[in-house]
mmCIF file of C-alpha atoms in Angstrom:
data_model
loop_
_atom_site.group_PDB
_atom_site.id
_atom_site.type_symbol
_atom_site.label_atom_id
_atom_site.label_comp_id
_atom_site.label_asym_id
_atom_site.label_seq_id
_atom_site.Cartn_x
_atom_site.Cartn_y
_atom_site.Cartn_z
ATOM 1 C CA MET O 1 58.290 265.459 221.684
ATOM 2 C CA ASP O 2 60.824 264.680 224.390
ATOM 3 C CA THR O 3 60.203 261.726 226.676
ATOM 4 C CA VAL O 4 60.088 262.931 230.278
ATOM 5 C CA ILE O 5 59.467 261.005 233.487
ATOM 6 C CA CYS O 6 58.037 263.737 235.690
ATOM 7 C CA GLY O 7 58.053 261.773 238.924
ATOM 8 C CA LEU O 8 56.344 259.114 240.995
ATOM 9 C CA GLN O 9 52.612 259.717 240.635
ATOM 10 C CA GLN O 10 51.461 257.095 243.131
ATOM 11 C CA ILE O 11 51.825 253.677 244.613
ATOM 12 C CA GLY O 12 48.737 251.499 244.261
ATOM 13 C CA VAL O 13 47.374 249.435 247.114
ATOM 14 C CA GLY O 14 44.363 247.128 247.066
ATOM 15 C CA VAL O 15 42.030 247.005 250.094
ATOM 16 C CA THR O 16 38.721 245.382 251.008
ATOM 17 C CA ASP O 17 37.123 248.609 252.311
ATOM 18 C CA VAL O 18 38.221 251.796 250.555
ATOM 19 C CA LYS O 19 36.396 254.092 253.000
ATOM 20 C CA GLU O 20 38.098 252.582 256.049
ATOM 21 C CA ALA O 21 41.493 252.416 254.367
ATOM 22 C CA TYR O 22 41.512 255.882 252.838
ATOM 23 C CA ASN O 23 40.415 257.519 256.094
ATOM 24 C CA TRP O 24 43.293 255.723 257.795
ATOM 25 C CA TYR O 25 45.797 256.912 255.167
ATOM 26 C CA ILE O 26 44.612 260.480 255.731
ATOM 27 C CA LYS O 27 45.311 260.189 259.471
ATOM 28 C CA ALA O 28 48.547 258.258 259.099
ATOM 29 C CA PHE O 29 50.186 259.766 256.002
ATOM 30 C CA GLY O 30 48.314 263.018 255.339
ATOM 31 C CA MET O 31 46.948 261.870 251.960
ATOM 32 C CA ASP O 32 44.154 264.430 252.180
ATOM 33 C CA ILE O 33 44.200 266.021 248.715
ATOM 34 C CA MET O 34 41.681 263.813 246.900
ATOM 35 C CA ILE O 35 42.315 264.095 243.172
ATOM 36 C CA CYS O 36 39.542 261.720 242.217
ATOM 37 C CA ASP O 37 37.102 259.146 243.555
ATOM 38 C CA ALA O 38 36.149 256.842 240.712
ATOM 39 C CA ARG O 39 33.500 254.133 240.814
ATOM 40 C CA GLY O 40 33.028 251.931 237.805
ATOM 41 C CA VAL O 41 34.364 248.914 235.979
ATOM 42 C CA ALA O 42 37.996 248.230 235.074
ATOM 43 C CA GLU O 43 37.509 247.135 231.473
ATOM 44 C CA ARG O 44 41.060 247.497 230.148
ATOM 45 C CA MET O 45 43.027 245.259 232.531
ATOM 46 C CA LEU O 46 41.606 241.925 231.372
ATOM 47 C CA PRO O 47 44.964 240.049 231.322
ATOM 48 C CA TYR O 48 45.148 240.710 235.075
ATOM 49 C CA THR O 49 41.482 240.345 236.056
ATOM 50 C CA GLY O 50 40.716 236.798 234.954
ATOM 51 C CA GLY O 51 39.683 237.950 231.485
ATOM 52 C CA LYS O 52 36.579 239.721 232.786
ATOM 53 C CA PRO O 53 35.847 243.410 233.530
ATOM 54 C CA ARG O 54 36.125 244.061 237.246
ATOM 55 C CA PRO O 55 33.901 246.466 239.236
ATOM 56 C CA ARG O 56 35.933 248.703 241.506
ATOM 57 C CA ARG O 57 36.189 251.938 243.450
ATOM 58 C CA ALA O 58 39.492 253.784 243.376
ATOM 59 C CA ILE O 59 40.617 256.936 245.179
ATOM 60 C CA LEU O 60 43.712 258.833 244.042
ATOM 61 C CA ALA O 61 45.089 261.202 246.662
ATOM 62 C CA VAL O 62 48.280 263.091 247.471
ATOM 63 C CA ASN O 63 49.994 264.823 250.384
ATOM 64 C CA LEU O 64 50.772 268.351 249.185
ATOM 65 C CA GLN O 65 53.912 268.478 251.297
ATOM 66 C CA GLY O 66 55.551 266.684 248.389
ATOM 67 C CA GLY O 67 56.078 263.248 246.928
ATOM 68 C CA GLY O 68 53.927 260.775 245.085
ATOM 69 C CA GLY O 69 50.379 259.916 246.047
ATOM 70 C CA MET O 70 48.447 256.746 246.753
ATOM 71 C CA GLU O 71 45.801 254.961 244.706
ATOM 72 C CA VAL O 72 43.535 253.112 247.110
ATOM 73 C CA TRP O 73 41.639 250.443 245.152
ATOM 74 C CA GLU O 74 38.705 248.299 246.293
ATOM 75 C CA PRO O 75 37.510 245.419 244.085
ATOM 76 C CA LYS O 76 33.780 244.821 244.201
ATOM 77 C CA ASN O 77 33.644 241.130 243.339
ATOM 78 C CA GLU O 78 35.901 238.084 243.798
ATOM 79 C CA ILE O 79 38.896 238.848 246.015
ATOM 80 C CA HIS O 80 42.148 236.920 246.349
ATOM 81 C CA PRO O 81 43.916 237.753 249.631
ATOM 82 C CA ALA O 82 47.538 238.820 249.489
ATOM 83 C CA PRO O 83 50.091 236.341 250.867
ATOM 84 C CA GLU O 84 52.163 237.450 253.819
ATOM 85 C CA THR O 85 55.221 239.199 252.457
ATOM 86 C CA VAL O 86 58.619 237.935 253.556
ATOM 87 C CA LEU O 87 61.396 240.391 252.763
ATOM 88 C CA GLY O 88 62.840 239.688 249.339
ATOM 89 C CA ASP O 89 59.682 238.117 247.876
ATOM 90 C CA LEU O 90 59.319 239.065 244.225
ATOM 91 C CA GLY O 91 57.252 242.212 243.823
ATOM 92 C CA ILE O 92 56.493 245.286 245.886
ATOM 93 C CA ASN O 93 57.442 244.442 249.458
ATOM 94 C CA MET O 94 56.513 247.847 250.877
ATOM 95 C CA GLY O 95 55.808 251.438 249.976
ATOM 96 C CA ARG O 96 58.172 254.213 251.009
ATOM 97 C CA ILE O 97 56.854 257.386 252.690
ATOM 98 C CA LYS O 98 58.779 260.651 253.089
ATOM 99 C CA ALA O 99 59.344 262.315 256.467
ATOM 100 C CA ALA O 100 61.300 265.556 256.870
ATOM 101 C CA ASP O 101 61.627 264.891 260.626
ATOM 102 C CA ILE O 102 61.874 261.151 261.189
ATOM 103 C CA GLN O 103 61.405 261.310 264.976
ATOM 104 C CA LYS O 104 58.230 263.387 264.695
ATOM 105 C CA ALA O 105 56.917 260.955 262.104
ATOM 106 C CA TYR O 106 57.697 258.013 264.376
ATOM 107 C CA SER O 107 55.927 259.637 267.343
ATOM 108 C CA HIS O 108 52.939 260.516 265.174
ATOM 109 C CA LEU O 109 52.489 257.023 263.758
ATOM 110 C CA LYS O 110 52.957 255.482 267.176
ATOM 111 C CA SER O 111 49.829 257.411 268.212
ATOM 112 C CA VAL O 112 47.669 256.419 265.229
ATOM 113 C CA ASP O 113 45.104 253.706 265.985
ATOM 114 C CA GLY O 114 45.822 250.529 264.049
ATOM 115 C CA ALA O 115 49.446 251.356 263.213
ATOM 116 C CA GLN O 116 51.955 248.638 264.100
ATOM 117 C CA LEU O 117 55.575 249.710 264.508
ATOM 118 C CA PRO O 118 57.753 246.583 264.665
ATOM 119 C CA GLY O 119 60.962 248.419 265.547
ATOM 120 C CA GLU O 120 62.616 251.728 266.339
ATOM 121 C CA VAL O 121 64.161 254.299 264.005
ATOM 122 C CA GLY O 122 67.165 252.685 262.313
ATOM 123 C CA THR O 123 69.759 253.556 259.705
ATOM 124 C CA ALA O 124 69.987 252.063 256.215
ATOM 125 C CA PRO O 125 73.372 251.244 254.626
ATOM 126 C CA ASP O 126 73.393 254.573 252.781
ATOM 127 C CA GLY O 127 72.941 256.495 256.039
ATOM 128 C CA GLN O 128 69.246 257.274 255.542
ATOM 129 C CA ARG O 129 67.266 257.052 258.787
ATOM 130 C CA HIS O 130 63.990 255.159 258.590
ATOM 131 C CA PHE O 131 61.469 252.954 260.365
ATOM 132 C CA PHE O 132 58.749 250.523 259.389
ATOM 133 C CA VAL O 133 55.001 250.712 260.004
ATOM 134 C CA LYS O 134 52.316 248.181 259.135
ATOM 135 C CA ASP O 135 48.827 249.474 258.393
ATOM 136 C CA PRO O 136 45.694 247.751 259.777
ATOM 137 C CA PHE O 137 45.276 245.961 256.444
ATOM 138 C CA GLY O 138 48.584 244.074 256.479
ATOM 139 C CA ASN O 139 50.651 246.401 254.247
ATOM 140 C CA LEU O 140 54.138 247.395 255.355
ATOM 141 C CA PHE O 141 55.571 250.865 254.727
ATOM 142 C CA ASP O 142 59.111 252.155 255.073
ATOM 143 C CA VAL O 143 59.056 255.729 256.409
ATOM 144 C CA VAL O 144 62.280 257.393 255.271
ATOM 145 C CA GLU O 145 63.964 260.646 256.221
ATOM 146 C CA ASP O 146 63.736 262.971 253.234
ATOM 147 C CA GLY O 147 63.822 266.761 253.391
ATOM 148 C CA TYR O 148 61.947 267.512 250.170
ATOM 149 C CA ILE O 149 58.998 269.849 250.822
ATOM 150 C CA PHE O 150 56.775 271.408 248.172
ATOM 151 C CA ALA O 151 54.163 273.056 250.415
ATOM 152 C CA LYS O 152 54.267 273.177 254.189
ATOM 153 C CA THR O 153 51.269 271.383 255.634
ATOM 154 C CA GLY O 154 52.333 270.898 259.236
ATOM 155 C CA PHE O 155 51.913 267.146 258.820
ATOM 156 C CA PRO O 156 54.696 264.817 260.081
ATOM 157 C CA THR O 157 55.029 262.963 256.782
ATOM 158 C CA GLY O 158 55.082 263.829 253.111
ATOM 159 C CA GLY O 159 53.967 261.729 250.175
ATOM 160 C CA SER O 160 55.211 258.497 248.658
ATOM 161 C CA ASP O 161 58.933 258.181 248.007
ATOM 162 C CA GLY O 162 58.850 254.966 245.978
ATOM 163 C CA ALA O 163 58.954 251.339 247.001
ATOM 164 C CA MET O 164 61.089 248.466 248.184
ATOM 165 C CA ILE O 165 60.924 245.781 245.494
ATOM 166 C CA GLY O 166 62.050 242.176 245.751
ATOM 167 C CA VAL O 167 64.013 240.893 242.743
ATOM 168 C CA SER O 168 65.577 237.572 241.690
ATOM 169 C CA ASP O 169 68.565 238.893 239.715
ATOM 170 C CA MET O 170 69.889 242.177 241.038
ATOM 171 C CA ASP O 171 72.133 243.071 238.123
ATOM 172 C CA ALA O 172 69.358 242.478 235.582
ATOM 173 C CA SER O 173 66.881 244.522 237.638
ATOM 174 C CA VAL O 174 69.292 247.414 238.161
ATOM 175 C CA ASP O 175 69.875 247.541 234.417
ATOM 176 C CA TYR O 176 66.126 247.463 233.750
ATOM 177 C CA TYR O 177 65.159 250.270 236.143
ATOM 178 C CA THR O 178 68.133 252.401 235.189
ATOM 179 C CA ARG O 179 67.352 252.239 231.476
ATOM 180 C CA LEU O 180 63.570 252.418 231.747
ATOM 181 C CA LEU O 181 63.104 255.030 234.470
ATOM 182 C CA GLY O 182 66.371 256.938 234.200
ATOM 183 C CA LEU O 183 67.373 255.988 237.754
ATOM 184 C CA ASP O 184 70.989 256.778 237.021
ATOM 185 C CA VAL O 185 72.308 257.223 240.574
ATOM 186 C CA LYS O 186 73.242 254.141 242.589
ATOM 187 C CA VAL O 187 72.914 255.525 246.109
ATOM 188 C CA CYS O 188 74.157 252.306 247.680
ATOM 189 C CA ASP O 189 74.927 248.691 246.805
ATOM 190 C CA GLU O 190 75.524 246.540 249.863
ATOM 191 C CA THR O 191 75.443 242.800 250.588
ATOM 192 C CA GLY O 192 75.128 241.194 253.999
ATOM 193 C CA ILE O 193 72.916 240.845 257.051
ATOM 194 C CA PHE O 194 71.423 244.189 258.049
ATOM 195 C CA GLU O 195 70.533 245.324 261.545
ATOM 196 C CA ASP O 196 67.867 247.781 260.336
ATOM 197 C CA LEU O 197 65.880 244.957 258.706
ATOM 198 C CA ARG O 198 65.776 242.467 261.574
ATOM 199 C CA CYS O 199 62.428 243.720 262.900
ATOM 200 C CA ILE O 200 60.404 242.760 259.792
ATOM 201 C CA PRO O 201 59.432 239.288 258.518
ATOM 202 C CA GLY O 202 62.445 237.607 256.905
ATOM 203 C CA GLY O 203 64.659 240.575 257.695
ATOM 204 C CA GLU O 204 67.222 238.486 259.555
ATOM 205 C CA GLY O 205 68.367 236.889 256.287
ATOM 206 C CA ARG O 206 71.209 237.750 253.941
ATOM 207 C CA PHE O 207 70.437 240.231 251.175
ATOM 208 C CA ARG O 208 71.869 242.391 248.467
ATOM 209 C CA ARG O 209 70.332 245.881 248.671
ATOM 210 C CA VAL O 210 70.600 248.503 245.940
ATOM 211 C CA ARG O 211 68.954 251.899 246.184
ATOM 212 C CA LEU O 212 68.471 253.779 242.912
ATOM 213 C CA SER O 213 67.711 257.466 242.502
ATOM 214 C CA ARG O 214 67.990 260.131 239.801
ATOM 215 C CA SER O 215 70.397 262.967 239.127
ATOM 216 C CA GLN O 216 67.529 265.136 237.833
ATOM 217 C CA TYR O 217 64.055 265.630 239.284
ATOM 218 C CA GLY O 218 61.138 267.990 239.026
ATOM 219 C CA GLU O 219 60.401 268.191 235.304
ATOM 220 C CA GLY O 220 56.930 268.272 233.791
ATOM 221 C CA PRO O 221 53.698 270.011 234.794
ATOM 222 C CA LEU O 222 53.428 268.349 238.226
ATOM 223 C CA GLY O 223 57.129 267.822 238.854
ATOM 224 C CA ARG O 224 57.266 270.297 241.734
ATOM 225 C CA VAL O 225 54.678 268.328 243.675
ATOM 226 C CA TYR O 226 56.351 264.969 243.074
ATOM 227 C CA GLY O 227 59.889 266.072 243.852
ATOM 228 C CA THR O 228 62.360 263.260 244.504
ATOM 229 C CA TYR O 229 61.812 259.519 244.654
ATOM 230 C CA SER O 230 63.882 256.345 244.813
ATOM 231 C CA LEU O 231 63.527 252.593 244.580
ATOM 232 C CA GLU O 232 65.248 250.095 246.839
ATOM 233 C CA LEU O 233 65.768 246.709 245.205
ATOM 234 C CA VAL O 234 66.259 243.744 247.538
ATOM 235 C CA GLN O 235 67.497 240.281 246.579
ATOM 236 C CA ALA O 236 67.263 237.415 249.082
ATOM 237 C CA LEU O 237 70.480 235.385 248.947
ATOM 238 C CA ASP O 238 69.722 232.543 251.346
ATOM 239 C CA ARG O 239 66.241 231.424 250.251
ATOM 240 C CA THR O 240 64.041 231.091 247.176
ATOM 241 C CA PRO O 241 61.479 233.915 247.272
ATOM 242 C CA LYS O 242 57.859 233.566 246.196
ATOM 243 C CA ALA O 243 56.130 235.753 243.598
ATOM 244 C CA LEU O 244 53.744 238.094 245.403
ATOM 245 C CA PHE O 245 51.377 238.535 242.452
ATOM 246 C CA GLU O 246 50.936 234.818 241.779
ATOM 247 C CA GLY O 247 47.306 233.803 242.255
ATOM 248 C CA ARG O 248 46.148 237.417 242.588
ATOM 249 C CA TRP O 249 44.263 239.747 240.271
ATOM 250 C CA TRP O 250 45.060 243.375 239.657
ATOM 251 C CA GLY O 251 43.496 245.375 242.497
ATOM 252 C CA ASP O 252 43.410 242.524 244.997
ATOM 253 C CA PRO O 253 44.486 243.377 248.550
ATOM 254 C CA GLY O 254 48.160 244.263 248.826
ATOM 255 C CA PHE O 255 50.459 246.435 246.767
ATOM 256 C CA ILE O 256 49.519 246.621 243.091
ATOM 257 C CA GLN O 257 51.956 248.854 241.193
ATOM 258 C CA ILE O 258 54.245 251.817 241.177
ATOM 259 C CA CYS O 259 53.023 254.537 238.832
ATOM 260 C CA LEU O 260 55.135 257.139 237.012
ATOM 261 C CA ASP O 261 53.792 260.386 235.563
ATOM 262 C CA VAL O 262 55.260 260.816 232.079
ATOM 263 C CA ARG O 263 55.122 262.945 228.954
ATOM 264 C CA ASN O 264 55.265 261.219 225.534
ATOM 265 C CA MET O 265 53.865 257.718 225.964
ATOM 266 C CA GLU O 266 55.256 256.511 222.655
ATOM 267 C CA GLY O 267 58.744 257.340 223.873
ATOM 268 C CA ILE O 268 58.081 255.211 226.958
ATOM 269 C CA ARG O 269 56.866 252.380 224.729
ATOM 270 C CA ALA O 270 60.117 252.558 222.768
ATOM 271 C CA ARG O 271 62.090 252.254 226.013
ATOM 272 C CA VAL O 272 60.078 249.209 227.104
ATOM 273 C CA GLN O 273 60.563 247.583 223.692
ATOM 274 C CA SER O 274 64.305 248.269 223.800
ATOM 275 C CA LEU O 275 64.369 246.160 226.968
ATOM 276 C CA GLY O 276 62.701 243.231 225.212
ATOM 277 C CA GLY O 277 59.136 243.838 226.329
ATOM 278 C CA ASP O 278 56.046 245.851 225.464
ATOM 279 C CA PHE O 279 53.066 247.328 227.230
ATOM 280 C CA VAL O 280 51.080 244.497 228.789
ATOM 281 C CA CYS O 281 47.991 246.722 228.953
ATOM 282 C CA ASP O 282 47.396 249.946 227.057
ATOM 283 C CA GLY O 283 44.366 251.907 228.158
ATOM 284 C CA GLY O 284 44.630 254.418 225.305
ATOM 285 C CA ASP O 285 44.637 258.191 225.575
ATOM 286 C CA ASP O 286 40.898 258.573 226.224
ATOM 287 C CA PHE O 287 40.773 257.028 229.685
ATOM 288 C CA THR O 288 38.911 258.900 232.419
ATOM 289 C CA MET O 289 39.109 258.259 236.139
ATOM 290 C CA GLY O 290 36.636 260.388 238.001
ATOM 291 C CA ASP O 291 37.550 264.022 237.369
ATOM 292 C CA ALA O 292 40.982 263.267 235.898
ATOM 293 C CA ASP O 293 41.842 261.804 232.535
ATOM 294 C CA GLY O 294 44.858 260.689 230.557
ATOM 295 C CA HIS O 295 46.645 257.813 228.868
ATOM 296 C CA PHE O 296 47.614 254.889 231.116
ATOM 297 C CA THR O 297 49.706 251.839 230.294
ATOM 298 C CA TYR O 298 51.533 249.040 232.106
ATOM 299 C CA ALA O 299 54.845 247.276 231.758
ATOM 300 C CA VAL O 300 56.353 244.559 233.955
ATOM 301 C CA ASP O 301 59.879 244.245 235.304
ATOM 302 C CA PRO O 302 61.918 240.993 234.882
ATOM 303 C CA ASP O 303 60.084 239.450 237.864
ATOM 304 C CA GLY O 304 56.574 240.524 236.847
ATOM 305 C CA THR O 305 56.251 243.587 239.100
ATOM 306 C CA MET O 306 53.757 245.977 237.543
ATOM 307 C CA ILE O 307 54.896 249.458 236.513
ATOM 308 C CA GLU O 308 52.188 251.876 235.457
ATOM 309 C CA PHE O 309 52.774 254.936 233.284
ATOM 310 C CA VAL O 310 50.270 257.783 233.099
ATOM 311 C CA GLU O 311 50.355 260.737 230.748
ATOM 312 C CA THR O 312 47.913 263.083 232.445
ATOM 313 C CA ASN O 313 45.728 265.201 230.174
ATOM 314 C CA ARG O 314 43.594 267.035 232.727
ATOM 315 C CA ILE O 315 43.488 267.530 236.482
ATOM 316 C CA PRO O 316 40.861 269.153 238.718
ATOM 317 C CA VAL O 317 41.893 272.167 240.800
ATOM 318 C CA ALA O 318 38.561 273.486 242.071
ATOM 319 C CA LYS O 319 35.908 270.971 241.063
ATOM 320 C CA LYS O 320 32.979 272.793 242.666
ATOM 321 C CA PHE O 321 33.803 275.829 240.548
ATOM 322 C CA GLY O 322 34.422 273.756 237.422
ATOM 323 C CA ILE O 323 38.123 274.674 237.283
ATOM 324 C CA PHE O 324 40.398 272.145 235.604
ATOM 325 C CA VAL O 325 43.882 272.398 234.119
ATOM 326 C CA ASN O 326 44.470 271.055 230.623
ATOM 327 C CA LEU O 327 47.971 269.581 230.304
ATOM 328 C CA ARG O 328 47.854 268.660 226.623
ATOM 329 C CA GLY O 329 50.387 270.374 224.402
ATOM 330 C CA ARG O 330 52.435 271.892 227.207
ATOM 331 C CA ASP O 331 56.224 271.950 227.256
ATOM 332 C CA PRO O 332 57.046 268.482 228.716
ATOM 333 C CA HIS O 333 59.889 269.927 230.790
ATOM 334 C CA LYS O 334 58.119 272.985 232.196
ATOM 335 C CA ASN O 335 56.424 273.093 235.612
ATOM 336 C CA LEU O 336 53.007 274.526 236.239
ATOM 337 C CA PRO O 337 53.215 277.652 238.441
ATOM 338 C CA SER O 338 53.574 276.862 242.141
ATOM 339 C CA MET O 339 50.581 279.067 242.964
ATOM 340 C CA LEU O 340 48.387 276.986 240.682
ATOM 341 C CA LEU O 341 49.673 273.708 242.103
ATOM 342 C CA LYS O 342 49.122 274.915 245.662
ATOM 343 C CA ALA O 343 45.499 275.602 244.710
ATOM 344 C CA LEU O 344 45.101 271.819 244.935
ATOM 345 C CA ARG O 345 44.463 272.568 248.616
ATOM 346 C CA LEU O 346 40.872 273.193 247.500
ATOM 347 C CA LEU O 347 40.576 269.416 247.069
ATOM 348 C CA LYS O 348 41.443 268.708 250.717
ATOM 349 C CA VAL O 349 39.186 266.344 252.647
ATOM 350 C CA LYS O 350 39.186 265.492 256.336
ATOM 351 C CA SER O 351 37.572 262.093 255.770
ATOM 352 C CA ILE O 352 35.039 260.344 253.572
ATOM 353 C CA ASP O 353 31.791 259.023 254.996
ATOM 354 C CA GLU O 354 30.559 256.658 252.322
#
């Protein structure tokens, strides 16, 4: 079976109140297609939860306009607050959110209660227009101009586009992400002091910035929904950055992981091993999360940033009618029909009340 990375499934973010946070992400980013709402115990992440199973509630949701989703994760016991992120700290500095019309997205988020916009719309070194927004829970997002649309929703933003990740050795990290995730296009590679970063903590410093993308997108059953994604790697050159995951458990407040939807998990394992590592957690192929199930695993980049891989076996389309789509045994390159994927609209929620 071919090894295929279908796209960015989600970016994970830990919060202290999943109801409050998820309702805000619906209003702010249109993440209103709720794939699952899972309550239970995380029993397979013991290396990252103090060696003990951790009670949690997790909501996985997407914006059907296109892009990855978000996994909003609330731990139910001991919580270790996230440190304030200074640009270039090692780990996920911010999530990236798509916007087909950057000015409309800016105006929309300016009107959302609790959103903090530290600056205006700026331009990255590669010419991409973007702006930053901080949610009420202390997490920073980079809203980027990206024209990919799967289904028109009328919402000012699309789904997740990836993340900005702080690294300690740019060349080593570029090699890692290129070989592991097939990010074979170097959109830009610039070093200096950047005007578009000055409005965020630490952004006045000197950095090397590399944005990686792919020459091929859209494969796999859900590839049409995911569309394009990219990662921006940032290395601080005038200070020693801290590790953002140090002293935290998996699921604690702050960004947790980037997650890729894949076909052929053993092929992914071989890639990780070729880079000198292995899966740090392997949930097996019998894992269920609410109404979805599949095989999840984790690897870590050279600085310890968590990368999740999920080989999805089943997804709900119309739960109240008992309609699910089985993805086992399908051609790993072939998309599900657009009409079927657009039926995910049946999972739309306006808000959750408990």
